[in-house]
Short mmCIF file of C-alpha atoms in Angstrom, two decimals:
data_model
loop_
_atom_site.label_atom_id
_atom_site.label_comp_id
_atom_site.label_asym_id
_atom_site.label_seq_id
_atom_site.Cartn_x
_atom_site.Cartn_y
_atom_site.Cartn_z
CA MET A 286 -34.81 69.67 53.91
CA GLN A 287 -34.41 69.08 50.20
CA ALA A 288 -31.67 66.76 48.96
CA THR A 289 -30.15 69.28 46.52
CA TYR A 290 -30.39 72.89 45.41
CA LYS A 291 -28.71 75.21 42.89
CA THR A 292 -27.75 78.82 43.45
CA ILE A 293 -25.03 81.31 42.58
CA LYS A 294 -21.52 80.62 43.86
CA THR A 295 -20.98 84.15 45.11
CA ASP A 296 -22.42 87.66 44.97
CA GLY A 297 -21.08 89.67 42.08
CA LEU A 298 -21.35 92.14 39.23
CA ALA A 299 -21.07 91.73 35.45
CA GLU A 300 -21.31 94.40 32.76
CA THR A 301 -22.34 94.14 29.12
CA GLU A 302 -22.84 96.77 26.43
CA ILE A 303 -25.58 96.45 23.81
CA LYS A 304 -26.01 99.17 21.18
CA LYS A 305 -24.26 101.73 23.38
CA SER A 306 -26.46 101.01 26.43
CA ARG A 307 -24.62 99.74 29.52
CA PHE A 308 -26.22 96.87 31.41
CA LEU A 309 -24.85 96.19 34.90
CA CYS A 310 -26.03 92.89 36.36
CA HIS A 311 -25.84 92.77 40.18
CA LEU A 312 -26.37 89.35 41.77
CA LYS A 313 -26.83 88.43 45.42
CA ARG A 314 -27.74 85.36 47.44
CA VAL A 315 -30.77 86.09 49.63
CA THR A 316 -32.85 84.06 52.06
CA SER A 317 -35.84 86.39 52.57
CA GLU A 318 -37.95 88.83 50.60
CA GLU A 319 -36.93 91.62 52.98
CA GLU A 320 -33.26 90.94 52.24
CA ALA A 321 -34.00 91.09 48.50
CA LYS A 322 -35.87 94.39 48.83
CA VAL A 323 -33.02 95.95 50.82
CA PHE A 324 -30.54 94.85 48.13
CA ILE A 325 -32.70 96.29 45.33
CA GLN A 326 -33.12 99.61 47.13
CA GLY A 327 -29.37 99.74 47.74
CA ILE A 328 -28.64 99.35 44.03
CA LYS A 329 -31.25 101.98 43.15
CA LYS A 330 -29.65 104.39 45.60
CA GLU A 331 -26.16 103.70 44.25
CA HIS A 332 -27.25 104.03 40.60
CA TRP A 333 -29.86 106.76 40.97
CA LYS A 334 -28.69 108.38 37.75
CA ALA A 335 -29.40 105.23 35.73
CA ASN A 336 -32.44 105.09 33.45
CA HIS A 337 -33.68 101.78 34.92
CA ASN A 338 -32.91 99.37 37.76
CA CYS A 339 -34.93 96.28 36.85
CA SER A 340 -35.10 93.38 39.27
CA ALA A 341 -36.13 89.76 39.82
CA TYR A 342 -35.77 87.25 42.62
CA LEU A 343 -36.59 83.68 43.60
CA ILE A 344 -36.76 82.73 47.28
CA GLY A 345 -37.56 79.49 49.11
CA GLU A 346 -36.68 75.81 48.77
CA HIS A 347 -39.16 75.50 45.92
CA SER A 348 -39.00 79.15 44.78
CA GLU A 349 -42.29 79.88 46.53
CA ILE A 350 -41.64 83.62 46.30
CA GLN A 351 -41.12 85.01 42.79
CA ARG A 352 -41.11 88.71 42.00
CA SER A 353 -39.98 90.92 39.13
CA SER A 354 -40.01 94.62 38.20
CA ASP A 355 -39.57 96.39 34.85
CA ASP A 356 -38.79 99.69 36.63
CA GLY A 357 -40.08 101.87 33.79
CA GLU A 358 -39.16 99.66 30.84
CA PRO A 359 -42.14 98.53 28.69
CA SER A 360 -44.20 95.93 30.54
CA GLY A 361 -42.80 92.40 30.29
CA THR A 362 -39.53 93.39 28.60
CA ALA A 363 -37.15 93.30 31.58
CA GLY A 364 -38.19 91.83 34.94
CA VAL A 365 -40.01 88.76 33.62
CA PRO A 366 -37.25 87.77 31.13
CA MET A 367 -34.72 88.17 33.96
CA LEU A 368 -36.82 85.95 36.22
CA GLU A 369 -37.15 83.35 33.45
CA VAL A 370 -33.36 83.04 33.19
CA LEU A 371 -33.16 82.30 36.92
CA LYS A 372 -35.99 79.75 36.63
CA LYS A 373 -34.49 78.02 33.58
CA ASN A 374 -31.28 77.53 35.56
CA ASP A 375 -33.30 75.98 38.44
CA LEU A 376 -31.87 78.48 40.92
CA ILE A 377 -33.17 79.36 44.38
CA ASN A 378 -32.49 82.22 46.81
CA VAL A 379 -31.12 84.64 44.23
CA CYS A 380 -31.85 88.33 43.65
CA VAL A 381 -30.71 90.08 40.48
CA VAL A 382 -30.83 93.76 39.58
CA VAL A 383 -29.92 94.92 36.07
CA THR A 384 -29.04 98.61 35.88
CA ARG A 385 -29.37 100.21 32.45
CA TYR A 386 -27.64 103.38 31.35
CA PHE A 387 -29.35 104.31 28.08
CA GLY A 388 -26.95 104.84 25.19
CA GLY A 389 -29.29 106.66 22.80
CA ILE A 390 -30.39 103.75 20.61
CA LYS A 391 -33.82 102.24 21.25
CA LEU A 392 -33.86 98.42 21.27
CA GLY A 393 -37.57 97.72 20.82
CA ALA A 394 -39.52 95.17 22.87
CA GLY A 395 -37.77 92.12 21.43
CA GLY A 396 -34.38 93.74 21.76
CA LEU A 397 -35.02 94.65 25.39
CA ILE A 398 -36.08 91.10 26.25
CA ARG A 399 -32.92 89.71 24.66
CA ALA A 400 -30.71 92.36 26.30
CA TYR A 401 -31.98 91.83 29.84
CA SER A 402 -31.94 88.04 29.43
CA HIS A 403 -28.38 88.19 28.13
CA ALA A 404 -27.29 90.48 30.97
CA VAL A 405 -28.48 87.94 33.57
CA SER A 406 -27.06 84.93 31.70
CA HIS A 407 -23.70 86.71 31.44
CA GLY A 408 -23.91 87.56 35.14
CA LEU A 409 -24.50 83.91 36.09
CA GLN A 410 -21.54 82.82 33.98
CA THR A 411 -19.37 85.44 35.66
CA VAL A 412 -20.15 84.58 39.30
CA GLY A 413 -20.59 80.82 38.72
CA LEU A 414 -23.12 78.32 40.07
CA VAL A 415 -23.02 75.72 42.82
CA MET A 416 -24.98 72.56 43.62
CA GLY A 417 -25.75 72.16 47.32
CA LYS A 418 -26.06 68.55 48.47
CA LEU A 419 -27.56 67.56 51.81
CA GLN A 420 -25.00 65.41 53.58
CA GLN A 421 -24.83 63.48 56.84
CA GLU A 422 -21.73 63.47 59.03
CA ILE A 423 -20.83 59.92 60.05
CA SER A 424 -18.11 58.95 62.55
CA LEU A 425 -16.42 55.56 62.19
CA ASP A 426 -14.48 54.28 65.23
CA LEU A 427 -12.14 51.40 64.42
CA ASP A 428 -8.83 49.75 65.28
CA TYR A 429 -5.64 51.05 63.69
CA SER A 430 -5.17 47.73 61.90
CA LEU A 431 -8.31 48.38 59.82
CA LEU A 432 -7.51 51.97 58.85
CA GLY A 433 -5.65 51.16 55.62
CA LYS A 434 -8.46 48.91 54.43
CA LEU A 435 -11.01 51.64 55.09
CA GLN A 436 -8.97 54.39 53.45
CA ASN A 437 -8.41 52.30 50.33
CA SER A 438 -12.16 51.80 49.90
CA LEU A 439 -13.27 55.42 50.43
CA PRO A 440 -12.94 58.32 47.99
CA GLU A 441 -10.77 61.11 49.44
CA THR A 442 -13.67 63.54 49.14
CA THR A 443 -15.75 61.43 51.55
CA ILE A 444 -13.29 61.75 54.45
CA LYS A 445 -13.63 65.04 56.31
CA GLU A 446 -11.23 64.36 59.19
CA THR A 447 -9.22 61.55 60.82
CA ILE A 448 -8.65 61.62 64.60
CA PHE A 449 -5.96 59.45 66.15
CA ALA A 450 -6.56 58.43 69.77
CA GLU A 451 -6.90 55.05 71.50
CA LYS A 452 -8.78 54.08 68.37
CA VAL A 453 -9.01 55.83 65.03
CA THR A 454 -12.06 57.96 64.33
CA VAL A 455 -12.72 58.67 60.66
CA ILE A 456 -15.33 61.37 60.12
CA CYS A 457 -17.06 61.12 56.75
CA ARG A 458 -19.62 63.20 54.88
CA VAL A 459 -22.15 61.19 52.90
CA ASP A 460 -25.06 62.28 50.70
CA GLU A 461 -28.23 61.98 52.75
CA GLU A 462 -29.88 59.45 50.44
CA GLN A 463 -26.78 57.22 50.51
CA VAL A 464 -26.38 56.98 54.31
CA GLU A 465 -27.97 53.56 54.86
CA ASN A 466 -26.12 52.00 51.91
CA PHE A 467 -22.85 53.56 53.09
CA GLU A 468 -23.23 52.19 56.61
CA ALA A 469 -24.12 48.72 55.33
CA GLU A 470 -21.07 48.69 53.04
CA ILE A 471 -18.74 49.79 55.87
CA ILE A 472 -20.08 47.11 58.22
CA ASP A 473 -19.60 44.50 55.49
CA LEU A 474 -16.11 45.78 54.58
CA LEU A 475 -14.86 45.76 58.20
CA GLN A 476 -16.85 42.66 59.16
CA GLY A 477 -18.68 44.54 61.88
CA GLN A 478 -15.51 45.72 63.63
CA VAL A 479 -16.58 49.37 63.63
CA THR A 480 -18.75 51.69 65.69
CA ILE A 481 -20.87 54.02 63.57
CA THR A 482 -22.29 57.28 64.93
CA ARG A 483 -24.38 59.73 62.94
CA GLY A 484 -23.69 63.43 63.43
CA ALA A 485 -25.09 66.65 62.05
CA THR A 486 -26.57 67.14 58.59
CA GLY A 487 -25.70 70.09 56.40
CA TYR A 488 -25.21 71.20 52.83
CA GLU A 489 -21.94 70.81 50.95
CA GLU A 490 -21.68 73.14 47.95
CA ILE A 491 -19.97 71.87 44.82
CA PRO A 492 -19.11 74.20 41.92
CA ILE A 493 -20.93 73.48 38.65
CA GLU A 494 -18.56 73.59 35.70
#
């Protein structure tokens, strides 16, 4: 599992108008090529009256699967520029479809490239991006007398839950690459008066401003 990834915060839709043509940018998180194809076909069915439904997607931890389609626009003027925007933002597991309703004014090859690129960039700004960080769940069992000392040394964002029983159990989430350092610091802070248990690993998604 990779330590971090970037993707869109949520599925969504953003619209722009360029020289009377409407560009609707549909974005969706996907985890397989089949899922991406179903999404693209769904948009095409919904917007069957549109002049073009161009698409691009990146799938896999290292974007192993990359596809794009100009859907009738001049070759290289839509799908590839859309894909490049996703790649420049280092995103994974994203499918984008830009629907164009022609407004009567031709944009030319350069204009089309800029329009489709802008539509995707605007779409990403609209739905937002997140950074996923691989984190380890760590349980700390300690005496009540040490709780204040521990809480004062930990950022609030690190503590997931505190359970009060015969002893106190503080459940923390720590970035995977920081686990060994974190455990060593806790042992040193509490002078060994703590029982440390590692739990599940998973991704925590943090919005990118």
